[in-house]
Coordinates of C-alpha atoms and ligand atoms in Angstrom, one line a residue:
X71 CA 99.9 -4.4 25.6
X72 CA 97.9 -7.0 24.0
X73 CA 95.4 -5.3 22.4
X74 CA 98.2 -3.5 20.7
X75 CA 100.1 -6.7 19.7
X76 CA 96.9 -8.1 18.3
X77 CA 96.2 -5.4 16.2
X78 CA 99.7 -5.4 14.7
X79 CA 99.7 -9.1 14.2
X80 CA 95.9 -9.0 12.6
X81 CA 97.8 -6.3 10.2
X82 CA 100.6 -8.3 9.7
X83 CA 98.4 -11.7 8.5
X84 CA 95.4 -9.8 7.0
X85 CA 98.0 -7.7 4.9
X86 CA 100.1 -10.5 3.8
X87 CA 96.6 -12.6 2.9
X88 CA 95.7 -9.7 0.8
X89 CA 98.9 -9.1 -0.9
X90 CA 99.2 -12.7 -1.7
X91 CA 95.8 -12.5 -3.1
X92 CA 96.2 -9.7 -4.9
X93 CA 99.5 -11.6 -6.6
X94 CA 98.0 -14.3 -7.7
X95 CA 95.6 -12.7 -9.8
X96 CA 97.8 -10.9 -11.3
X97 CA 100.5 -13.3 -12.4
X98 CA 101.5 -13.2 -15.8
X99 CA 101.7 -16.3 -17.7
X100 CA 104.9 -15.9 -20.0
X101 CA 105.2 -17.4 -23.9
X102 CA 107.1 -20.7 -23.2
X103 CA 107.3 -20.5 -19.7
X104 CA 108.5 -23.6 -18.3
X105 CA 106.1 -26.5 -17.5
X106 CA 106.3 -25.7 -13.3
X107 CA 105.8 -21.8 -14.0
X108 CA 102.5 -20.5 -12.7
X109 CA 103.2 -16.9 -13.6
X110 CA 105.2 -13.8 -13.3
X111 CA 104.7 -10.2 -12.2
X112 CA 106.8 -7.3 -11.7
X113 CA 106.2 -4.9 -8.9
X114 CA 107.9 -1.4 -8.1
X115 CA 108.5 -1.1 -4.1
X116 CA 110.8 0.9 -1.9
X117 CA 113.4 2.0 -4.8
X118 CA 113.6 -0.9 -7.0
X119 CA 112.0 -3.7 -9.2
X120 CA 110.8 -7.0 -7.9
X121 CA 110.7 -9.7 -10.5
X122 CA 108.6 -12.8 -8.9
X123 CA 107.4 -15.5 -10.0
X124 CA 105.3 -18.2 -8.9
X125 CA 106.7 -22.1 -9.7
X126 CA 106.8 -25.1 -8.8
X127 CA 110.2 -26.9 -8.4
X128 CA 112.5 -29.5 -9.5
X129 CA 113.9 -31.8 -6.7
X130 CA 117.0 -30.1 -6.6
X131 CA 116.1 -26.9 -6.6
X132 CA 114.6 -26.8 -2.8
X133 CA 116.4 -23.5 -1.7
X134 CA 118.1 -23.4 1.7
X135 CA 116.1 -20.6 3.4
X136 CA 112.0 -20.6 2.5
X137 CA 109.7 -18.4 4.2
X138 CA 106.4 -19.7 5.6
X139 CA 103.6 -17.3 6.6
X140 CA 102.1 -19.1 9.5
X141 CA 103.4 -17.1 13.0
X142 CA 101.3 -13.8 11.6
X143 CA 98.2 -15.9 12.1
X144 CA 99.1 -17.5 15.2
X145 CA 100.3 -14.8 16.7
X146 CA 97.0 -13.0 16.0
X147 CA 94.8 -15.8 17.3
X148 CA 97.1 -16.4 20.4
X149 CA 96.8 -12.6 21.5
X150 CA 93.2 -12.8 20.5
X151 CA 92.5 -15.5 23.3
X152 CA 94.5 -13.9 25.9
X153 CA 92.3 -10.7 25.6
X154 CA 89.4 -12.7 25.1
X155 CA 90.1 -14.4 29.2
X156 CA 91.3 -11.2 30.1
X157 CA 88.6 -8.9 29.0
X158 CA 85.8 -11.3 29.0
X159 CA 86.2 -14.3 31.4
X160 CA 88.1 -12.4 34.3
X161 CA 86.5 -10.4 36.6
X162 CA 83.4 -12.6 37.2
X163 CA 83.0 -12.7 33.5
X164 CA 81.4 -9.5 33.9
X165 CA 81.9 -8.2 30.2
X166 CA 80.3 -11.9 29.0
X167 CA 77.1 -11.5 30.8
X168 CA 74.1 -8.7 30.5
X169 CA 72.0 -9.8 33.2
X170 CA 69.0 -7.4 31.0
X171 CA 69.6 -10.1 28.2
X172 CA 69.9 -13.2 30.5
X173 CA 71.0 -13.5 33.7
X174 CA 73.2 -16.8 32.9
X175 CA 75.4 -17.8 35.5
X176 CA 78.9 -16.8 35.2
X177 CA 80.6 -20.0 35.2
X178 CA 77.9 -21.4 32.8
X179 CA 78.7 -18.4 30.5
X180 CA 82.4 -19.0 30.3
X181 CA 82.1 -22.7 29.6
X182 CA 79.2 -21.8 27.0
X183 CA 81.9 -19.5 25.6
X184 CA 84.9 -21.7 25.2
X185 CA 82.6 -25.0 24.1
X186 CA 81.3 -23.1 21.5
X187 CA 84.6 -22.1 20.2
X188 CA 85.6 -25.7 20.3
X189 CA 82.4 -27.1 18.9
X190 CA 82.4 -24.6 15.8
X191 CA 85.5 -25.6 14.4
X192 CA 84.7 -29.3 14.8
X193 CA 81.3 -29.1 12.9
X194 CA 82.8 -26.8 10.5
X195 CA 85.5 -29.3 9.9
X196 CA 83.8 -32.2 9.7
X197 CA 81.1 -30.8 7.3
X198 CA 83.9 -29.6 4.8
X199 CA 85.6 -32.9 5.2
X200 CA 82.5 -34.8 4.5
X201 CA 81.0 -32.7 1.7
X202 CA 84.1 -30.4 0.5
X203 CA 85.0 -32.7 -2.4
X204 CA 81.9 -33.8 -3.5
X205 CA 79.5 -30.6 -3.2
X206 CA 81.3 -27.7 -1.6
X207 CA 77.8 -25.5 -2.6
X208 CA 76.1 -27.6 0.0
X209 CA 79.0 -27.1 2.8
X210 CA 79.2 -23.5 2.0
X211 CA 75.3 -23.1 2.4
X212 CA 75.3 -25.5 5.7
X213 CA 78.3 -23.5 6.9
X214 CA 76.9 -20.2 6.7
X215 CA 73.7 -20.8 8.1
X216 CA 75.2 -22.4 11.2
X217 CA 77.1 -19.4 11.4
X218 CA 74.3 -17.1 11.3
X219 CA 72.4 -19.6 13.8
X220 CA 75.3 -19.4 16.1
X221 CA 75.1 -15.3 15.8
X222 CA 71.8 -15.7 16.9
X223 CA 72.6 -17.9 19.7
X224 CA 75.0 -15.9 21.0
X225 CA 72.9 -12.5 21.2
X226 CA 70.6 -14.3 23.5
X227 CA 72.9 -15.4 26.1
X228 CA 76.0 -13.0 26.2
X229 CA 75.8 -9.2 26.1
X230 CA 76.3 -7.3 23.1
X231 CA 79.9 -6.6 23.0
X232 CA 80.7 -10.2 23.8
X233 CA 78.1 -11.6 21.0
X234 CA 80.3 -9.9 18.4
X235 CA 83.5 -10.9 20.1
X236 CA 82.3 -14.5 20.7
X237 CA 81.8 -14.3 17.0
X238 CA 85.2 -13.0 15.9
X239 CA 86.9 -15.6 18.3
X240 CA 84.6 -18.7 16.7
X241 CA 85.9 -17.0 13.2
X242 CA 89.1 -16.5 14.0
X243 CA 89.4 -20.0 15.5
X244 CA 88.1 -21.5 12.4
X245 CA 90.6 -19.3 10.0
X246 CA 93.6 -20.2 12.2
X247 CA 92.6 -24.2 12.4
X248 CA 92.6 -23.8 8.4
X249 CA 96.0 -22.5 8.4
X250 CA 97.1 -25.1 11.0
X251 CA 95.2 -28.6 10.3
X252 CA 94.7 -27.9 6.3
X253 CA 96.6 -25.5 4.7
X254 CA 100.1 -26.0 6.5
X255 CA 100.3 -29.5 6.2
X256 CA 99.3 -29.2 2.3
X257 CA 102.0 -26.9 2.2
X258 CA 104.3 -29.6 4.1
X259 CA 103.2 -32.2 1.7
X260 CA 104.4 -30.0 -1.4
X261 CA 107.7 -29.5 0.0
X262 CA 108.2 -33.2 0.7
X263 CA 107.2 -33.8 -2.8
X264 CA 109.1 -31.7 -4.3
X265 CA 112.3 -33.1 -2.3
X266 CA 110.9 -36.3 -3.7
X267 CA 110.4 -35.4 -6.9
X268 CA 107.0 -36.6 -7.2
X269 CA 103.6 -35.3 -7.8
X270 CA 102.1 -33.4 -5.0
X271 CA 98.9 -35.1 -3.5
X272 CA 96.1 -33.2 -5.3
X273 CA 93.1 -33.6 -2.9
X274 CA 95.7 -32.1 -0.3
X275 CA 96.0 -29.0 -2.4
X276 CA 92.5 -28.8 -3.3
X277 CA 91.2 -28.8 0.2
X278 CA 94.2 -26.3 1.3
X279 CA 92.7 -23.9 -1.8
X280 CA 89.2 -24.3 -0.1
X281 CA 90.0 -23.4 3.4
X282 CA 92.5 -20.5 1.8
X283 CA 89.0 -19.3 -0.1
X284 CA 87.6 -19.4 3.2
X285 CA 89.7 -17.3 5.1
X286 CA 89.8 -14.6 2.6
X287 CA 86.0 -14.0 2.6
X288 CA 86.3 -13.8 6.3
X289 CA 88.4 -11.3 6.6
X290 CA 86.6 -8.1 6.3
X291 CA 83.5 -9.4 8.7
X292 CA 86.7 -10.0 11.2
X293 CA 88.3 -6.6 11.1
X294 CA 84.6 -5.2 11.5
X295 CA 84.3 -7.5 14.4
X296 CA 87.5 -6.1 16.0
X297 CA 86.2 -3.0 16.1
X298 CA 82.9 -3.7 17.1
X299 CA 83.5 -2.5 20.5
X300 CA 83.8 1.2 19.1
X301 CA 79.8 0.8 17.4
X302 CA 77.9 0.8 21.0
X303 CA 74.8 1.6 18.6
X304 CA 75.4 -1.8 16.8
X305 CA 76.6 -4.3 19.5
X306 CA 74.0 -3.0 22.1
X307 CA 71.0 -2.8 19.6
X308 CA 68.0 -5.1 20.5
X309 CA 68.6 -6.7 16.7
X310 CA 72.7 -6.8 17.2
X311 CA 72.8 -10.6 15.8
X312 CA 71.0 -8.9 12.4
X313 CA 73.1 -6.0 12.2
X314 CA 76.4 -8.3 12.5
X315 CA 74.6 -10.4 10.1
X316 CA 74.1 -7.9 7.9
X317 CA 77.5 -6.7 8.0
X318 CA 78.9 -10.0 7.0
X319 CA 77.3 -10.3 4.1
X320 CA 77.8 -6.8 2.7
X321 CA 81.7 -7.5 3.9
X322 CA 82.0 -10.4 2.3
X323 CA 80.4 -9.3 -0.6
X324 CA 82.7 -6.4 -1.3
X325 CA 85.9 -9.0 -0.8
X326 CA 83.8 -11.0 -3.4
X327 CA 84.2 -8.6 -6.3
X328 CA 87.5 -7.3 -5.1
X329 CA 88.5 -10.9 -5.8
X330 CA 86.9 -11.7 -9.0
X331 CA 87.9 -8.3 -10.6
X332 CA 91.9 -9.3 -11.7
X333 CA 91.8 -12.2 -14.0
X334 CA 95.5 -12.8 -14.1
X335 CA 97.9 -11.7 -17.5
X336 CA 97.1 -8.2 -16.4
X337 CA 93.5 -8.6 -17.6
X338 CA 90.9 -7.1 -15.4
X339 CA 87.2 -7.2 -15.5
X340 CA 85.2 -4.5 -17.1
X341 CA 84.0 -2.0 -14.1
X342 CA 80.3 -2.9 -14.6
X343 CA 81.2 -6.3 -13.6
X344 CA 83.0 -5.9 -10.3
X345 CA 82.9 -2.3 -9.4
X346 CA 79.0 -1.8 -9.4
X347 CA 78.1 -4.6 -7.9
X348 CA 80.5 -4.5 -5.4
X349 CA 78.7 -1.1 -4.7
X350 CA 75.4 -2.4 -5.0
X351 CA 76.3 -5.4 -1.9
X352 CA 77.4 -2.2 0.1
X353 CA 74.4 -0.5 -0.3
X354 CA 72.2 -3.1 0.2
X355 CA 73.9 -3.9 3.4
X356 CA 73.9 0.0 4.4
X357 CA 69.9 0.5 3.5
X358 CA 69.2 -3.0 5.4
X359 CA 71.2 -1.4 8.3
X360 CA 69.5 1.6 8.2
X361 CA 65.9 -0.1 8.3
X362 CA 67.0 -2.4 11.4
X363 CA 68.2 0.5 13.2
X364 CA 65.2 2.4 13.0
X365 CA 63.4 -0.6 14.9
X366 CA 62.9 0.8 18.4
X367 CA 62.1 -2.1 20.3
X368 CA 63.3 -0.5 23.7
X369 CA 60.5 1.5 25.3
X370 CA 60.6 4.3 27.9
X371 CA 58.0 5.0 30.5
X372 CA 56.3 8.3 28.9
X373 CA 56.7 11.4 31.6
X374 CA 53.5 13.9 31.3
X375 CA 54.9 16.7 33.4
X376 CA 58.6 18.6 33.0
X377 CA 61.1 17.4 35.1
X378 CA 63.1 19.9 36.9
X379 CA 66.8 19.7 36.6
X380 CA 67.0 19.0 40.2
X381 CA 65.5 15.8 39.2
X382 CA 67.8 15.0 36.7
X383 CA 71.0 15.7 38.7
X384 CA 69.7 13.3 41.4
X385 CA 69.3 10.6 39.2
X386 CA 72.4 11.1 37.1
X387 CA 74.0 11.2 40.6
X388 CA 73.1 7.9 41.8
X389 CA 73.1 6.1 38.1
X390 CA 75.9 7.8 36.6
X391 CA 78.3 9.2 38.8
X392 CA 79.7 5.9 40.6
X393 CA 81.7 5.5 36.9
X394 CA 81.4 9.0 35.3
X395 CA 83.3 11.1 37.7
X396 CA 86.8 12.2 38.1
X397 CA 87.1 9.7 41.3
X398 CA 84.8 6.8 40.0
X399 CA 83.3 5.0 43.1
X400 CA 83.3 1.8 41.1
X401 CA 84.8 -1.0 41.9
X402 CA 85.8 -1.8 38.3
X403 CA 86.2 2.0 36.6
X404 CA 89.0 4.0 38.2
X405 CA 89.1 6.4 35.7
X406 CA 86.0 8.5 34.1
X407 CA 85.1 5.8 31.0
X408 CA 85.6 7.5 27.6
X409 CA 86.6 10.6 29.7
X410 CA 83.1 11.3 30.3
X411 CA 82.3 13.2 33.7
X412 CA 79.1 14.1 34.7
X413 CA 79.7 15.5 38.4
X414 CA 78.6 19.3 37.9
X415 CA 75.6 20.8 36.2
X416 CA 77.2 21.9 33.2
X417 CA 79.0 18.6 32.5
X418 CA 75.3 17.0 32.6
X419 CA 73.8 19.9 30.4
X420 CA 76.5 20.0 28.1
X421 CA 76.3 16.0 27.5
X422 CA 72.5 15.9 27.7
X423 CA 72.7 14.7 24.1
X424 CA 74.4 12.0 24.3
X425 CA 73.0 11.1 27.7
X426 CA 69.8 10.8 25.7
X427 CA 71.5 8.6 23.0
X428 CA 73.0 6.1 25.6
X429 CA 70.6 5.9 28.6
X430 CA 67.2 6.2 26.7
X431 CA 67.3 5.6 22.7
X432 CA 70.7 2.5 23.1
X433 CA 69.8 1.7 27.0
X434 CA 73.2 0.5 26.9
X435 CA 74.1 3.0 29.7
X436 CA 74.5 2.7 32.7
X437 CA 76.8 0.0 31.7
X438 CA 75.3 -3.5 32.0
X439 CA 72.9 -1.2 34.3
X440 CA 75.3 -1.8 37.0
X441 CA 73.4 0.9 38.9
X442 CA 69.9 -0.9 38.6
X443 CA 68.3 2.3 36.3
X444 CA 64.5 1.9 35.8
X445 CA 62.5 2.6 32.8
X446 CA 60.9 5.5 34.7
X447 CA 63.9 7.4 35.5
X448 CA 65.1 6.9 31.3
X449 CA 61.5 8.6 30.7
X450 CA 62.4 11.0 32.9
X451 CA 65.8 12.2 31.2
X452 CA 64.0 11.7 27.9
X453 CA 61.7 14.5 28.9
X454 CA 64.0 16.6 30.6
X455 CA 66.2 16.3 27.2
X456 CA 63.3 16.9 24.7
X457 CA 61.8 20.0 26.8
X458 CA 65.2 21.8 25.9
X459 CA 67.6 20.2 28.7
X460 CA 67.1 23.7 30.7
X461 CA 69.2 24.0 34.0
Ligands
HEC785 C1 79.3 0.8 35.7 C2 80.0 1.9 34.9 C3 79.4 2.9 34.3 C4 77.7 3.9 34.8 C5 77.2 3.7 36.0 C6 77.4 4.4 33.8 N1 78.7 4.7 32.7 FE1 78.3 5.5 30.9 N2 80.5 4.3 30.3 C7 80.9 3.4 30.8 C8 81.8 2.9 30.1 C9 82.7 1.8 30.2 C10 82.0 3.8 28.8 C11 82.7 3.4 27.3 C12 82.2 2.4 27.0 C13 81.2 2.4 25.8 O1 81.0 3.8 25.5 O2 80.5 1.5 25.9 C14 80.6 4.7 29.0 C15 80.5 5.5 28.2 C16 79.2 6.3 27.8 C17 79.2 7.5 27.3 C18 79.7 7.5 25.9 C19 80.8 8.6 26.0 C20 81.4 8.9 24.6 O3 82.1 10.0 24.6 O4 81.7 7.9 24.4 C21 78.0 8.1 27.4 C22 77.3 9.1 26.8 C23 77.7 7.7 28.5 N3 78.3 6.5 29.2 C24 76.4 8.1 29.6 C25 75.9 7.2 30.9 C26 74.8 7.6 31.4 C27 73.9 8.8 30.9 C28 74.8 7.4 32.8 C29 73.8 6.8 33.9 C30 72.0 7.0 32.8 C31 76.5 6.4 32.7 N4 77.1 6.4 31.7 C32 76.4 5.4 33.6 C33 80.3 3.0 32.3 C34 79.9 3.3 32.9

């Protein structure tokens, strides 16, 4: 239920944010438009025309009902935090720790995860409060470098999946902090200023604008992280931190060129100025990812003699079938994970390629090596599959 709610809230939040961004960039300035108007836009949707104007209001013009957009963000964050606790902190923090990476004490791991979330927000907020007005470029460089350093740090302590999720929660919390601590207060000030018939405090609105641009750039990377549980090859790779950083650069890069595409007043940049740079930044990230994922840092013991099927069955029975069977004996998994069953000879053979991928190449199976598989056994599985996976 939480995952579902998280997804729905996330779609509403990011969807809103993207629509408003697009809208802002497509506003048309009218000839002789009033001093308070910032432009108009016509849209067609669900059976009629929308005539939207972005503007400031005179004191007496405050509408009775004013729609704010903050609860979508709030519910995404709250459901995300609940998921973090449920999936990664509970069950003795089994999802957070991978003994083959770092055998951190479970309580310490949870404490590290929680404090990293708060500390990240505090540092980011202080950096932008101190440098945001005077030297935003320096603030941006510092924030990005610290984010990348944090990702590397997480990868040294947490399991692969938790490294990605921890990064996601840090980013999501920063974005939520931006909404509630900077953007909403600035909007409240705008409403107060309008009611009082005075100018809005310009520094507040400048800061809100900055933070809202940060959130905009972070959406694509964050969405990738939300789905990263499906990319075992990325999360469990020995260089998973580098993969994540490359995806973030590619994602934010594409967002950047989408952002600069519309210039307002119905004008669009020429295709060479946004489309090809966007393709190039995506291609850069993909090429770099292909190079990184080819680096095979995990070794297996070489096995010189052919491995009989009987031996393979033995290995699978002791190391895999505790989870991958019709009725798993594992204490966490009560049904075969990913629907994969390896409890008959034929099932082992049919899944030989997948077994090789997960137990030999990526070595993210057995799950957290819960059943203590040895490098020698991985070597035996490899030899059997490479010899043609014969029964
Ligand atoms: C402690 C439980 C556990 C053990 C033991 C275990 N697995 Fe898994 N396995 C999982 C879970 C959970 C998933 C789903 C999450 C994922 O794909 O990472 C999974 C997924 C897989 C998949 C991907 C299936 C698909 O269609 O996506 C393969 C292949 C696999 N395991 C092979 C193995 C092999 C081979 C072994 C033994 C060497 C093994 N597993 C031992 C828990 C386990």
